[in-house]
Each structure stands twice: as C-alpha cells, then as structure tokens.
C-alpha cells in the first residue's frame, strides 16, 4: 500500500534535513572515522538513521541533548539500558561515594548481600551471581548447564537475541540450523552447538528435545529484539512441562522483558525457570547483570564453585561484581523499577499503543502495534507468532524513513526496530507528541 517512489523521495528530503540540523555531529562523525572503526565506538551505532550517528552531549530523565543542542524525547533509553531514566541522582550519588571508597577490590562489598536478597525477592529464585553484562551472564549459565547435564548443545528460539553469545547466533533455514545473517566469524558451525526451534511451537520443541542432547533451553518469555512477539495462551506452561519431561534446564532471559514489571515476566506471569538472567537497567546505566538459580541448582554447583580451579572455569571476570556496580544496582533497585514506577510507565506505553493504533486504523493500513509492559512496538504487518514471521516482515526502507522522520522532529526510537520504551520520567505530552509525529509521517506516505 506504500508508493515506493514516494517513500524514496520523502527519505531523500529527510536525509537532507538531517544534514542541515546536525552540523556539529557531522564534524564529530568526520573526525571519528580515523581513530574509530566505522566511525563509532561500537558497531551497532552505525544503525541509527541519517548519514552518521547523532553525537550525544547529555541525557537526563527522559530527555537527550545532542552536540548541536537539539533536545529529544528519548523513547530508546539506551535500548533498555536506561529504562529507569537517565542520570538518576541516587545512582550518581551512590557511584560517587563508592568511587571515593574504592571501585574494585576483588572482594565482596557491603552491597552484595542486599543485591542478592533483593533479586531473590523480585524473581523468586534464591541464589544469585553477578556479571558485567547479560551476554556474560548468559554465557556463564550455558557453561553451568552443560556441566550439570553432561549434554553438549543448547536450544534457543528462532530469531532470538541474547547478546553476543556465539551459540545463540543461529536461525532456521528450511529446518536446518544455520548462522544468523550478519553473524561475523562464528568460532564453530552452530549446528554443532545449538538446536533452534520456532517460538510458540510446542510440538517442534518436544521433538527436538526428545533427541536427548540439549542441556538447556535459553529463551525470552516474549521475543523482543525482532519486535515484540507474545506467547500464545498456555505456551510457557507447555515449555516448562516439555523441558522437565526431557530433563532440560529452562533459562529465562529477562534482560528486555524486565519491562513487564519489577520481577519481569517471571514474576508477572508466574514462571518457574531453573535460571533467570537479567541485565541492562538494573544498574541505572552502570554496566551490570545478574543470574539467579533455584536452590537445587545452587546445591549442585556448590562443589565446583569452591574448587581450586574456579578462576579458570570460564565463569567470571576480574572486574565483575566490582563495588561500583553493586553500589549502582543497590541504588537503582531500592528506588527504581518498583511497582509504583511501572504504575506510571505502563499506562504511558498503553497510551502510545492506542495512539499508534488510531493512526493505523485511520489510514486502513495492514499494520499493528504491540505492547509488553512499558515497552511498545509497531509493525508493518499483522502480529507475527514467531521470529521467522517477524523477520520476514522487516521493511528496512520504511523503518529507516519512519525513524529518521521522528528523529528530525525530536523523537528518538530504538534504531534496530520500532521500539518505544517508557519510564516514570516520560509524560502524556511526550506520548502524544510521538503520536502526532507518527501520524504526520504516515500522512506524508499515503498522500
């Protein structure tokens, strides 16, 4: 229903407007092309719309200011890393205090026990360990699962995302396990490490786990990084039954789905995993992550954890669980990501969903908008039930135009997909501003 020539013409105009609006970012980008690979400190920063990334100057609450002094309503929030809002005073104060008292000592800090107890309260799993990122936490849990079961493979959902864990960068291609498109330099053929099954397909999961070589299933309770794909009614209960029947450990990655509430989907939906992984927002922006486990798993791991060679077991890191990160986590979890915070953020996400749905309905487009807690995303298709259908619906040209249109009008969306995230710092006016910008973009497209 979209005229592709019209889309191309509109995109060209937006590209020029972007250049006109961002001369200082252009200067910084040109300077960065020498010392930084691809002109950015981390590869995915090239995914932002426009000829170069906007360079950030400051971010506070739900606002971001760029190098050209332009202010944005930030609906990206560091792709969940700043879901609490930017520059939290309580985190800044805790970090400053701890920095003055020592950042890393390789010893437990006074905040460590509090953090473990709070994570146990929120997620219902009694025993925890810390990591620097959810990628690390996932990697460590996969090692534990293989050790505990003696099985070589892990299972993931088709088109999942669990950070940069090698074993998870796999998809299905006509039933065959292959590297995910874009995965650089896989260390081994993923068919030797990974089983892949479609989301929302219990029969496929049952058949694959019946082969008896899978140590654990690592999954999000709802797919997020390919767009929000929600579980069918009863699906997650079925996953737990199937994994138990085949003696496969269930690992729930809540790094993105923490948007569902203080204990993520695990608490909100009454899930019963063997491990939970959570990262990104728990440190209020300071790099940190954690993984929890049942008492049974903790008991089975007690021997190896106290072994003389645990420092070379492939689990941990010199700066992991440093005092600065633990101080940040305690400051964050004691004042943020609480029921009262979600009571503000979730209705804003619902308002966003309603506004976008209204525009879609007005123009009779075959699009859809989906919400999970304080996170919402729109699709250029009806709602998919699995990752492959979601991936097939990606429209890079249309997505890039919509993102650039919004950015040029002061609204930041997550660059990889059409995700908007809400914090208690956002307002109804912020949501309505996006609805207006979204409506103008659609009107310009359809004429």
Short mmCIF file of C-alpha atoms in Angstrom, two decimals:
data_model
loop_
_atom_site.label_atom_id
_atom_site.label_comp_id
_atom_site.label_asym_id
_atom_site.label_seq_id
_atom_site.Cartn_x
_atom_site.Cartn_y
_atom_site.Cartn_z
CA UNK A 1 0.00 0.00 0.00
CA UNK A 2 3.07 2.28 0.13
CA UNK A 3 4.27 4.02 -3.05
CA UNK A 4 7.99 3.14 -3.05
CA UNK A 5 8.98 6.10 -5.21
CA UNK A 6 7.15 8.43 -2.85
CA UNK A 7 8.92 6.74 0.06
CA UNK A 8 12.32 7.24 -1.63
CA UNK A 9 11.60 10.91 -2.32
CA UNK A 10 10.49 11.52 1.25
CA UNK A 11 13.57 9.76 2.58
CA UNK A 12 15.85 11.92 0.43
CA UNK A 13 14.23 15.06 1.84
CA UNK A 14 14.62 13.76 5.40
CA UNK A 15 18.27 12.89 4.77
CA UNK A 16 18.91 16.48 3.71
CA UNK A 17 17.01 17.86 6.69
CA UNK A 18 19.13 15.66 8.97
CA UNK A 19 22.33 17.10 7.47
CA UNK A 20 21.03 20.65 7.87
CA UNK A 21 20.10 20.07 11.52
CA UNK A 22 23.30 18.40 12.67
CA UNK A 23 26.47 20.23 11.53
CA UNK A 24 28.35 19.62 14.80
CA UNK A 25 27.53 15.94 14.83
CA UNK A 26 28.71 15.85 11.22
CA UNK A 27 32.05 17.34 12.30
CA UNK A 28 32.41 14.81 15.12
CA UNK A 29 31.50 11.95 12.79
CA UNK A 30 34.10 13.01 10.24
CA UNK A 31 36.74 13.22 12.96
CA UNK A 32 35.76 9.79 14.33
CA UNK A 33 36.28 7.99 11.02
CA UNK A 34 40.03 7.93 11.60
CA UNK A 35 40.53 6.54 15.12
CA UNK A 36 37.26 4.54 15.38
CA UNK A 37 36.34 1.59 13.20
CA UNK A 38 33.36 2.64 11.05
CA UNK A 39 33.48 5.97 12.90
CA UNK A 40 31.80 4.62 16.04
CA UNK A 41 32.99 3.10 19.34
CA UNK A 42 30.63 0.12 18.97
CA UNK A 43 29.43 -1.36 15.65
CA UNK A 44 25.65 -1.17 16.06
CA UNK A 45 25.84 2.62 16.47
CA UNK A 46 26.01 2.72 12.66
CA UNK A 47 22.37 1.56 12.65
CA UNK A 48 20.96 4.96 13.61
CA UNK A 49 19.11 6.70 10.75
CA UNK A 50 20.84 9.50 8.90
CA UNK A 51 24.23 9.80 7.24
CA UNK A 52 26.01 9.49 10.60
CA UNK A 53 25.04 8.95 14.25
CA UNK A 54 23.93 11.93 16.28
CA UNK A 55 26.56 12.62 18.95
CA UNK A 56 25.08 12.88 22.44
CA UNK A 57 26.03 15.72 24.79
CA UNK A 58 23.86 14.93 27.81
CA UNK A 59 20.85 12.91 28.91
CA UNK A 60 18.59 13.43 31.92
CA UNK A 61 15.34 11.72 32.79
CA UNK A 62 13.53 11.12 29.50
CA UNK A 63 15.43 13.76 27.54
CA UNK A 64 18.61 13.69 25.47
CA UNK A 65 20.53 16.67 24.08
CA UNK A 66 22.88 16.26 21.13
CA UNK A 67 26.08 18.02 20.12
CA UNK A 68 24.06 20.59 18.15
CA UNK A 69 21.98 21.48 21.21
CA UNK A 70 18.85 19.78 19.91
CA UNK A 71 16.63 18.12 22.53
CA UNK A 72 14.84 14.81 22.02
CA UNK A 73 12.16 12.85 23.81
CA UNK A 74 14.11 9.64 24.31
CA UNK A 75 11.95 6.58 23.63
CA UNK A 76 15.04 4.43 23.11
CA UNK A 77 16.50 4.78 26.62
CA UNK A 78 19.70 3.01 25.63
CA UNK A 79 17.68 0.08 24.24
CA UNK A 80 16.63 -0.75 27.83
CA UNK A 81 19.96 0.14 29.46
CA UNK A 82 18.44 3.40 30.75
CA UNK A 83 14.89 2.11 31.28
CA UNK A 84 14.96 3.80 34.69
CA UNK A 85 15.61 7.18 33.03
CA UNK A 86 18.93 8.93 32.51
CA UNK A 87 21.25 10.45 35.14
CA UNK A 88 19.44 9.24 38.23
CA UNK A 89 20.61 11.40 41.16
CA UNK A 90 20.51 8.49 43.61
CA UNK A 91 22.73 6.37 41.34
CA UNK A 92 25.13 9.26 40.67
CA UNK A 93 25.46 9.86 44.41
CA UNK A 94 26.00 6.17 45.20
CA UNK A 95 28.58 5.83 42.43
CA UNK A 96 30.44 8.95 43.63
CA UNK A 97 30.53 7.66 47.21
CA UNK A 98 31.76 4.23 46.18
CA UNK A 99 34.32 5.62 43.73
CA UNK A 100 35.83 7.61 46.57
CA UNK A 101 35.92 4.44 48.70
CA UNK A 102 37.36 2.15 46.02
CA UNK A 103 35.95 0.87 42.76
CA UNK A 104 37.20 -2.69 42.52
CA UNK A 105 38.94 -4.91 45.07
CA UNK A 106 38.05 -8.48 44.01
CA UNK A 107 36.34 -8.84 47.41
CA UNK A 108 32.62 -8.75 48.30
CA UNK A 109 31.26 -5.31 49.15
CA UNK A 110 28.68 -4.36 51.75
CA UNK A 111 26.06 -4.05 49.00
CA UNK A 112 26.48 -7.59 47.66
CA UNK A 113 24.18 -9.39 50.09
CA UNK A 114 21.48 -6.72 49.78
CA UNK A 115 21.53 -7.07 45.99
CA UNK A 116 21.26 -10.85 46.17
CA UNK A 117 18.36 -10.67 48.61
CA UNK A 118 16.51 -8.08 46.52
CA UNK A 119 16.90 -10.05 43.30
CA UNK A 120 15.66 -13.16 45.11
CA UNK A 121 12.63 -11.22 46.37
CA UNK A 122 11.77 -9.90 42.93
CA UNK A 123 12.27 -13.01 40.83
CA UNK A 124 11.65 -15.81 43.33
CA UNK A 125 14.95 -17.62 42.76
CA UNK A 126 17.01 -17.79 45.96
CA UNK A 127 20.64 -17.74 44.81
CA UNK A 128 22.44 -15.22 42.57
CA UNK A 129 25.73 -14.32 40.91
CA UNK A 130 26.83 -11.10 39.23
CA UNK A 131 28.15 -10.38 35.75
CA UNK A 132 29.24 -7.34 33.73
CA UNK A 133 26.60 -7.79 31.03
CA UNK A 134 23.67 -10.04 30.20
CA UNK A 135 25.82 -11.53 27.44
CA UNK A 136 28.31 -12.67 30.07
CA UNK A 137 25.55 -13.90 32.36
CA UNK A 138 24.03 -15.97 29.55
CA UNK A 139 27.43 -17.35 28.64
CA UNK A 140 28.12 -18.41 32.23
CA UNK A 141 24.71 -20.05 32.62
CA UNK A 142 25.22 -22.06 29.43
CA UNK A 143 28.51 -23.37 30.85
CA UNK A 144 26.78 -24.34 34.07
CA UNK A 145 24.00 -26.11 32.15
CA UNK A 146 26.43 -28.17 30.08
CA UNK A 147 28.40 -29.04 33.21
CA UNK A 148 25.33 -30.11 35.16
CA UNK A 149 23.74 -32.19 32.42
CA UNK A 150 26.76 -33.53 30.55
CA UNK A 151 24.99 -32.60 27.30
CA UNK A 152 26.73 -30.65 24.52
CA UNK A 153 24.01 -28.50 22.95
CA UNK A 154 21.81 -25.62 24.00
CA UNK A 155 18.44 -24.74 22.47
CA UNK A 156 17.19 -21.28 21.53
CA UNK A 157 14.21 -19.77 19.76
CA UNK A 158 14.40 -18.99 16.07
CA UNK A 159 15.42 -15.32 15.62
CA UNK A 160 16.11 -14.91 19.33
CA UNK A 161 18.52 -12.39 20.79
CA UNK A 162 20.70 -13.00 23.85
CA UNK A 163 23.56 -10.59 23.27
CA UNK A 164 26.76 -11.74 21.59
CA UNK A 165 26.73 -15.33 22.87
CA UNK A 166 28.11 -17.42 19.99
CA UNK A 167 25.74 -20.35 20.50
CA UNK A 168 22.67 -18.11 20.20
CA UNK A 169 23.52 -16.54 16.83
CA UNK A 170 21.64 -19.25 14.95
CA UNK A 171 18.39 -19.45 12.98
CA UNK A 172 16.43 -21.99 11.00
CA UNK A 173 16.63 -22.12 7.21
CA UNK A 174 14.12 -24.63 5.84
CA UNK A 175 14.54 -26.67 9.00
CA UNK A 176 18.36 -26.51 9.06
CA UNK A 177 20.32 -24.71 11.78
CA UNK A 178 22.49 -22.02 10.18
CA UNK A 179 24.36 -18.93 11.42
CA UNK A 180 22.15 -15.91 11.86
CA UNK A 181 22.53 -13.49 8.92
CA UNK A 182 25.16 -10.92 9.82
CA UNK A 183 26.98 -13.07 12.40
CA UNK A 184 30.70 -12.45 11.91
CA UNK A 185 33.29 -15.22 12.13
CA UNK A 186 31.45 -17.96 14.03
CA UNK A 187 34.01 -19.94 16.03
CA UNK A 188 32.39 -23.24 15.01
CA UNK A 189 29.44 -24.30 12.88
CA UNK A 190 26.40 -23.51 15.06
CA UNK A 191 24.83 -26.83 14.09
CA UNK A 192 27.35 -28.46 16.46
CA UNK A 193 26.44 -26.26 19.44
CA UNK A 194 22.83 -25.23 19.01
CA UNK A 195 19.32 -26.51 18.46
CA UNK A 196 16.81 -23.97 17.15
CA UNK A 197 13.04 -24.18 17.46
CA UNK A 198 10.24 -21.77 16.47
CA UNK A 199 8.60 -19.69 19.17
CA UNK A 200 5.02 -20.72 20.04
CA UNK A 201 5.54 -24.24 18.66
CA UNK A 202 5.43 -26.82 21.47
CA UNK A 203 5.42 -29.79 19.11
CA UNK A 204 8.67 -28.66 17.49
CA UNK A 205 10.21 -28.11 20.92
CA UNK A 206 9.12 -31.56 22.11
CA UNK A 207 10.51 -33.29 19.01
CA UNK A 208 13.88 -31.56 19.26
CA UNK A 209 14.40 -32.04 22.98
CA UNK A 210 13.47 -35.71 22.65
CA UNK A 211 16.81 -36.26 20.89
CA UNK A 212 18.43 -36.06 24.33
CA UNK A 213 21.47 -33.87 23.55
CA UNK A 214 20.23 -30.47 24.82
CA UNK A 215 21.45 -29.17 28.17
CA UNK A 216 19.17 -26.14 28.45
CA UNK A 217 16.64 -24.02 26.64
CA UNK A 218 17.59 -20.34 26.74
CA UNK A 219 14.63 -18.14 25.85
CA UNK A 220 12.90 -14.84 26.39
CA UNK A 221 9.33 -15.29 27.67
CA UNK A 222 8.32 -13.00 24.81
CA UNK A 223 10.56 -12.31 21.83
CA UNK A 224 11.68 -8.69 21.84
CA UNK A 225 14.65 -7.91 19.64
CA UNK A 226 12.86 -8.92 16.44
CA UNK A 227 9.89 -6.90 17.67
CA UNK A 228 7.53 -7.99 20.42
CA UNK A 229 6.16 -11.48 19.78
CA UNK A 230 3.91 -12.56 22.65
CA UNK A 231 3.44 -16.17 23.77
CA UNK A 232 0.19 -17.95 22.98
CA UNK A 233 -2.06 -18.75 25.92
CA UNK A 234 -0.61 -21.74 27.76
CA UNK A 235 2.60 -21.79 25.71
CA UNK A 236 5.03 -21.03 28.55
CA UNK A 237 3.38 -23.60 30.82
CA UNK A 238 3.84 -26.07 28.00
CA UNK A 239 7.50 -25.11 27.63
CA UNK A 240 8.08 -25.84 31.31
CA UNK A 241 6.34 -29.22 31.03
CA UNK A 242 8.30 -30.23 27.93
CA UNK A 243 11.68 -29.16 29.33
CA UNK A 244 11.07 -31.01 32.60
CA UNK A 245 9.96 -34.15 30.80
CA UNK A 246 13.21 -34.18 28.82
CA UNK A 247 15.43 -33.15 31.79
CA UNK A 248 16.37 -29.91 30.04
CA UNK A 249 17.13 -26.86 32.19
CA UNK A 250 15.00 -23.78 31.48
CA UNK A 251 16.78 -20.42 31.37
CA UNK A 252 14.63 -17.29 31.15
CA UNK A 253 16.43 -14.18 29.85
CA UNK A 254 14.62 -11.16 31.31
CA UNK A 255 17.07 -8.53 30.06
CA UNK A 256 14.45 -6.92 27.81
CA UNK A 257 11.29 -8.38 29.32
CA UNK A 258 12.00 -6.70 32.65
CA UNK A 259 9.66 -4.13 31.10
CA UNK A 260 6.79 -6.37 32.29
CA UNK A 261 7.28 -5.47 35.96
CA UNK A 262 9.71 -5.42 38.91
CA UNK A 263 10.41 -9.16 38.54
CA UNK A 264 9.95 -9.32 34.78
CA UNK A 265 7.69 -11.89 33.21
CA UNK A 266 8.99 -14.50 35.67
CA UNK A 267 7.11 -12.79 38.48
CA UNK A 268 4.28 -11.21 36.48
CA UNK A 269 3.35 -14.47 34.72
CA UNK A 270 4.27 -16.93 37.48
CA UNK A 271 7.03 -18.71 35.56
CA UNK A 272 9.16 -21.44 37.13
CA UNK A 273 12.62 -21.44 35.50
CA UNK A 274 15.82 -23.10 36.65
CA UNK A 275 17.86 -19.97 35.87
CA UNK A 276 16.96 -16.31 35.29
CA UNK A 277 19.25 -13.80 33.59
CA UNK A 278 18.76 -10.05 33.90
CA UNK A 279 20.94 -7.16 32.80
CA UNK A 280 20.94 -3.66 31.32
CA UNK A 281 18.71 -1.45 33.52
CA UNK A 282 19.43 -2.94 36.96
CA UNK A 283 22.48 -0.70 37.43
CA UNK A 284 20.77 2.54 36.37
CA UNK A 285 23.14 2.77 33.40
CA UNK A 286 26.26 1.35 35.05
CA UNK A 287 27.28 -1.90 33.28
CA UNK A 288 25.99 -4.81 35.36
CA UNK A 289 23.96 -8.00 35.15
CA UNK A 290 22.98 -10.94 37.31
CA UNK A 291 21.79 -14.50 37.06
CA UNK A 292 19.73 -16.42 39.59
CA UNK A 293 19.09 -20.11 40.12
CA UNK A 294 16.96 -22.50 42.12
CA UNK A 295 18.16 -23.91 45.43
CA UNK A 296 18.61 -27.31 43.77
CA UNK A 297 20.87 -25.87 41.07
CA UNK A 298 22.85 -23.88 43.63
CA UNK A 299 23.39 -27.02 45.69
CA UNK A 300 24.61 -28.95 42.66
CA UNK A 301 27.06 -26.15 41.79
CA UNK A 302 28.40 -25.71 45.32
CA UNK A 303 31.28 -28.15 44.79
CA UNK A 304 32.67 -26.66 41.56
CA UNK A 305 32.24 -23.08 42.86
CA UNK A 306 34.52 -23.87 45.80
CA UNK A 307 37.06 -25.71 43.67
CA UNK A 308 40.70 -24.66 43.46
CA UNK A 309 40.45 -24.03 39.69
CA UNK A 310 37.23 -21.99 39.60
CA UNK A 311 39.23 -18.95 38.44
CA UNK A 312 39.90 -20.69 35.10
CA UNK A 313 36.46 -22.28 34.74
CA UNK A 314 35.31 -19.78 32.08
CA UNK A 315 32.96 -18.08 34.54
CA UNK A 316 33.59 -14.62 35.99
CA UNK A 317 35.97 -11.74 35.30
CA UNK A 318 38.38 -9.55 37.22
CA UNK A 319 36.08 -6.51 37.20
CA UNK A 320 32.86 -8.50 37.57
CA UNK A 321 30.82 -7.74 40.72
CA UNK A 322 33.01 -4.73 41.46
CA UNK A 323 31.93 -2.47 44.31
CA UNK A 324 30.93 0.36 41.96
CA UNK A 325 28.47 -1.82 40.03
CA UNK A 326 26.98 -3.27 43.22
CA UNK A 327 26.50 0.22 44.68
CA UNK A 328 24.76 1.26 41.47
CA UNK A 329 22.50 -1.82 41.47
CA UNK A 330 21.52 -1.24 45.10
CA UNK A 331 20.76 2.42 44.46
CA UNK A 332 18.72 1.52 41.38
CA UNK A 333 16.69 -1.37 42.76
CA UNK A 334 15.96 0.43 46.04
CA UNK A 335 14.48 3.45 44.26
CA UNK A 336 13.52 2.38 40.70
CA UNK A 337 11.89 -0.42 38.72
CA UNK A 338 9.34 -0.79 41.53
CA UNK A 339 5.59 -1.35 41.32
CA UNK A 340 4.98 2.39 41.68
CA UNK A 341 7.35 3.12 38.80
CA UNK A 342 5.66 0.65 36.47
CA UNK A 343 2.31 2.11 37.53
CA UNK A 344 3.40 5.30 35.75
CA UNK A 345 5.31 3.83 32.81
CA UNK A 346 2.89 1.07 31.71
CA UNK A 347 -0.10 3.41 31.16
CA UNK A 348 2.16 5.63 29.04
CA UNK A 349 3.04 2.62 26.88
CA UNK A 350 -0.65 1.83 26.57
CA UNK A 351 -1.34 5.43 25.54
CA UNK A 352 1.40 5.10 22.90
CA UNK A 353 -0.17 1.85 21.69
CA UNK A 354 -3.62 3.42 21.46
CA UNK A 355 -2.30 6.48 19.62
CA UNK A 356 -0.38 4.49 17.03
CA UNK A 357 -3.30 2.09 16.58
CA UNK A 358 -5.58 5.05 15.95
CA UNK A 359 -3.35 6.34 13.15
CA UNK A 360 -3.12 2.87 11.60
CA UNK A 361 -6.89 2.48 11.72
CA UNK A 362 -7.49 5.95 10.29
CA UNK A 363 -5.47 5.08 7.19
CA UNK A 364 -6.69 1.47 6.98
CA UNK A 365 -3.13 0.13 6.93
CA UNK A 366 -2.38 -3.59 7.49
CA UNK A 367 -0.03 -2.62 10.33
CA UNK A 368 -0.13 -3.47 14.02
CA UNK A 369 1.18 -2.18 17.36
CA UNK A 370 2.12 -4.49 20.24
CA UNK A 371 2.79 -3.81 23.93
CA UNK A 372 4.59 -5.67 26.71
CA UNK A 373 4.57 -3.79 30.00
CA UNK A 374 6.19 -0.39 29.48
CA UNK A 375 7.52 -1.36 26.05
CA UNK A 376 5.62 -0.97 22.77
CA UNK A 377 6.44 -1.51 19.08
CA UNK A 378 4.66 -1.09 15.79
CA UNK A 379 4.81 -3.50 12.86
CA UNK A 380 4.24 -3.08 9.14
CA UNK A 381 2.20 -6.30 9.18
CA UNK A 382 -0.36 -8.17 11.33
CA UNK A 383 1.10 -9.53 14.60
CA UNK A 384 3.52 -12.44 13.96
CA UNK A 385 3.51 -15.57 16.17
CA UNK A 386 7.18 -16.49 15.75
CA UNK A 387 10.54 -14.98 14.99
CA UNK A 388 10.73 -16.08 11.36
CA UNK A 389 7.45 -14.36 10.52
CA UNK A 390 8.65 -11.25 12.36
CA UNK A 391 11.95 -11.23 10.47
CA UNK A 392 10.17 -11.71 7.14
CA UNK A 393 8.06 -8.63 7.86
CA UNK A 394 11.03 -6.30 8.36
CA UNK A 395 10.94 -3.43 5.87
CA UNK A 396 14.28 -1.63 6.12
CA UNK A 397 13.35 1.25 3.81
CA UNK A 398 10.07 2.01 5.55
CA UNK A 399 11.55 1.55 9.01
CA UNK A 400 14.51 3.82 8.23
CA UNK A 401 12.21 6.56 6.95
CA UNK A 402 9.91 6.40 9.98
CA UNK A 403 12.85 6.56 12.38
CA UNK A 404 14.52 9.46 10.58
CA UNK A 405 11.25 11.39 10.34
CA UNK A 406 10.83 11.02 14.10
CA UNK A 407 14.45 11.89 14.88
CA UNK A 408 14.28 15.03 12.75
CA UNK A 409 11.29 16.11 14.84
CA UNK A 410 12.79 15.43 18.23
CA UNK A 411 11.76 11.83 18.98
CA UNK A 412 14.32 9.02 19.38
CA UNK A 413 13.20 5.45 18.69
CA UNK A 414 15.39 2.36 19.10
CA UNK A 415 17.42 2.12 15.87
CA UNK A 416 17.08 -1.62 15.17
CA UNK A 417 13.29 -1.88 15.24
CA UNK A 418 10.25 0.25 16.04
CA UNK A 419 10.51 0.06 19.82
CA UNK A 420 9.45 2.74 22.29
CA UNK A 421 10.25 2.37 25.98
CA UNK A 422 8.69 4.38 28.78
CA UNK A 423 9.98 5.43 32.18
CA UNK A 424 8.36 7.39 35.02
CA UNK A 425 10.11 10.47 33.63
CA UNK A 426 8.01 10.50 30.45
CA UNK A 427 4.72 12.37 30.25
CA UNK A 428 1.46 12.04 28.38
CA UNK A 429 2.57 15.04 26.33
CA UNK A 430 5.65 13.08 25.24
CA UNK A 431 3.44 10.21 24.09
CA UNK A 432 1.02 12.49 22.27
CA UNK A 433 3.94 14.24 20.61
CA UNK A 434 5.07 10.93 19.15
CA UNK A 435 1.53 10.11 18.01
CA UNK A 436 1.40 13.43 16.17
CA UNK A 437 4.79 12.88 14.53
CA UNK A 438 3.86 9.30 13.62
CA UNK A 439 0.58 10.47 12.12
CA UNK A 440 2.33 13.14 10.04
CA UNK A 441 4.79 10.58 8.69
CA UNK A 442 2.00 8.20 7.70
CA UNK A 443 0.03 11.03 6.12
CA UNK A 444 3.08 12.04 4.08
CA UNK A 445 3.48 8.41 2.93
CA UNK A 446 -0.08 7.76 1.89
CA UNK A 447 -0.73 11.22 0.46
#
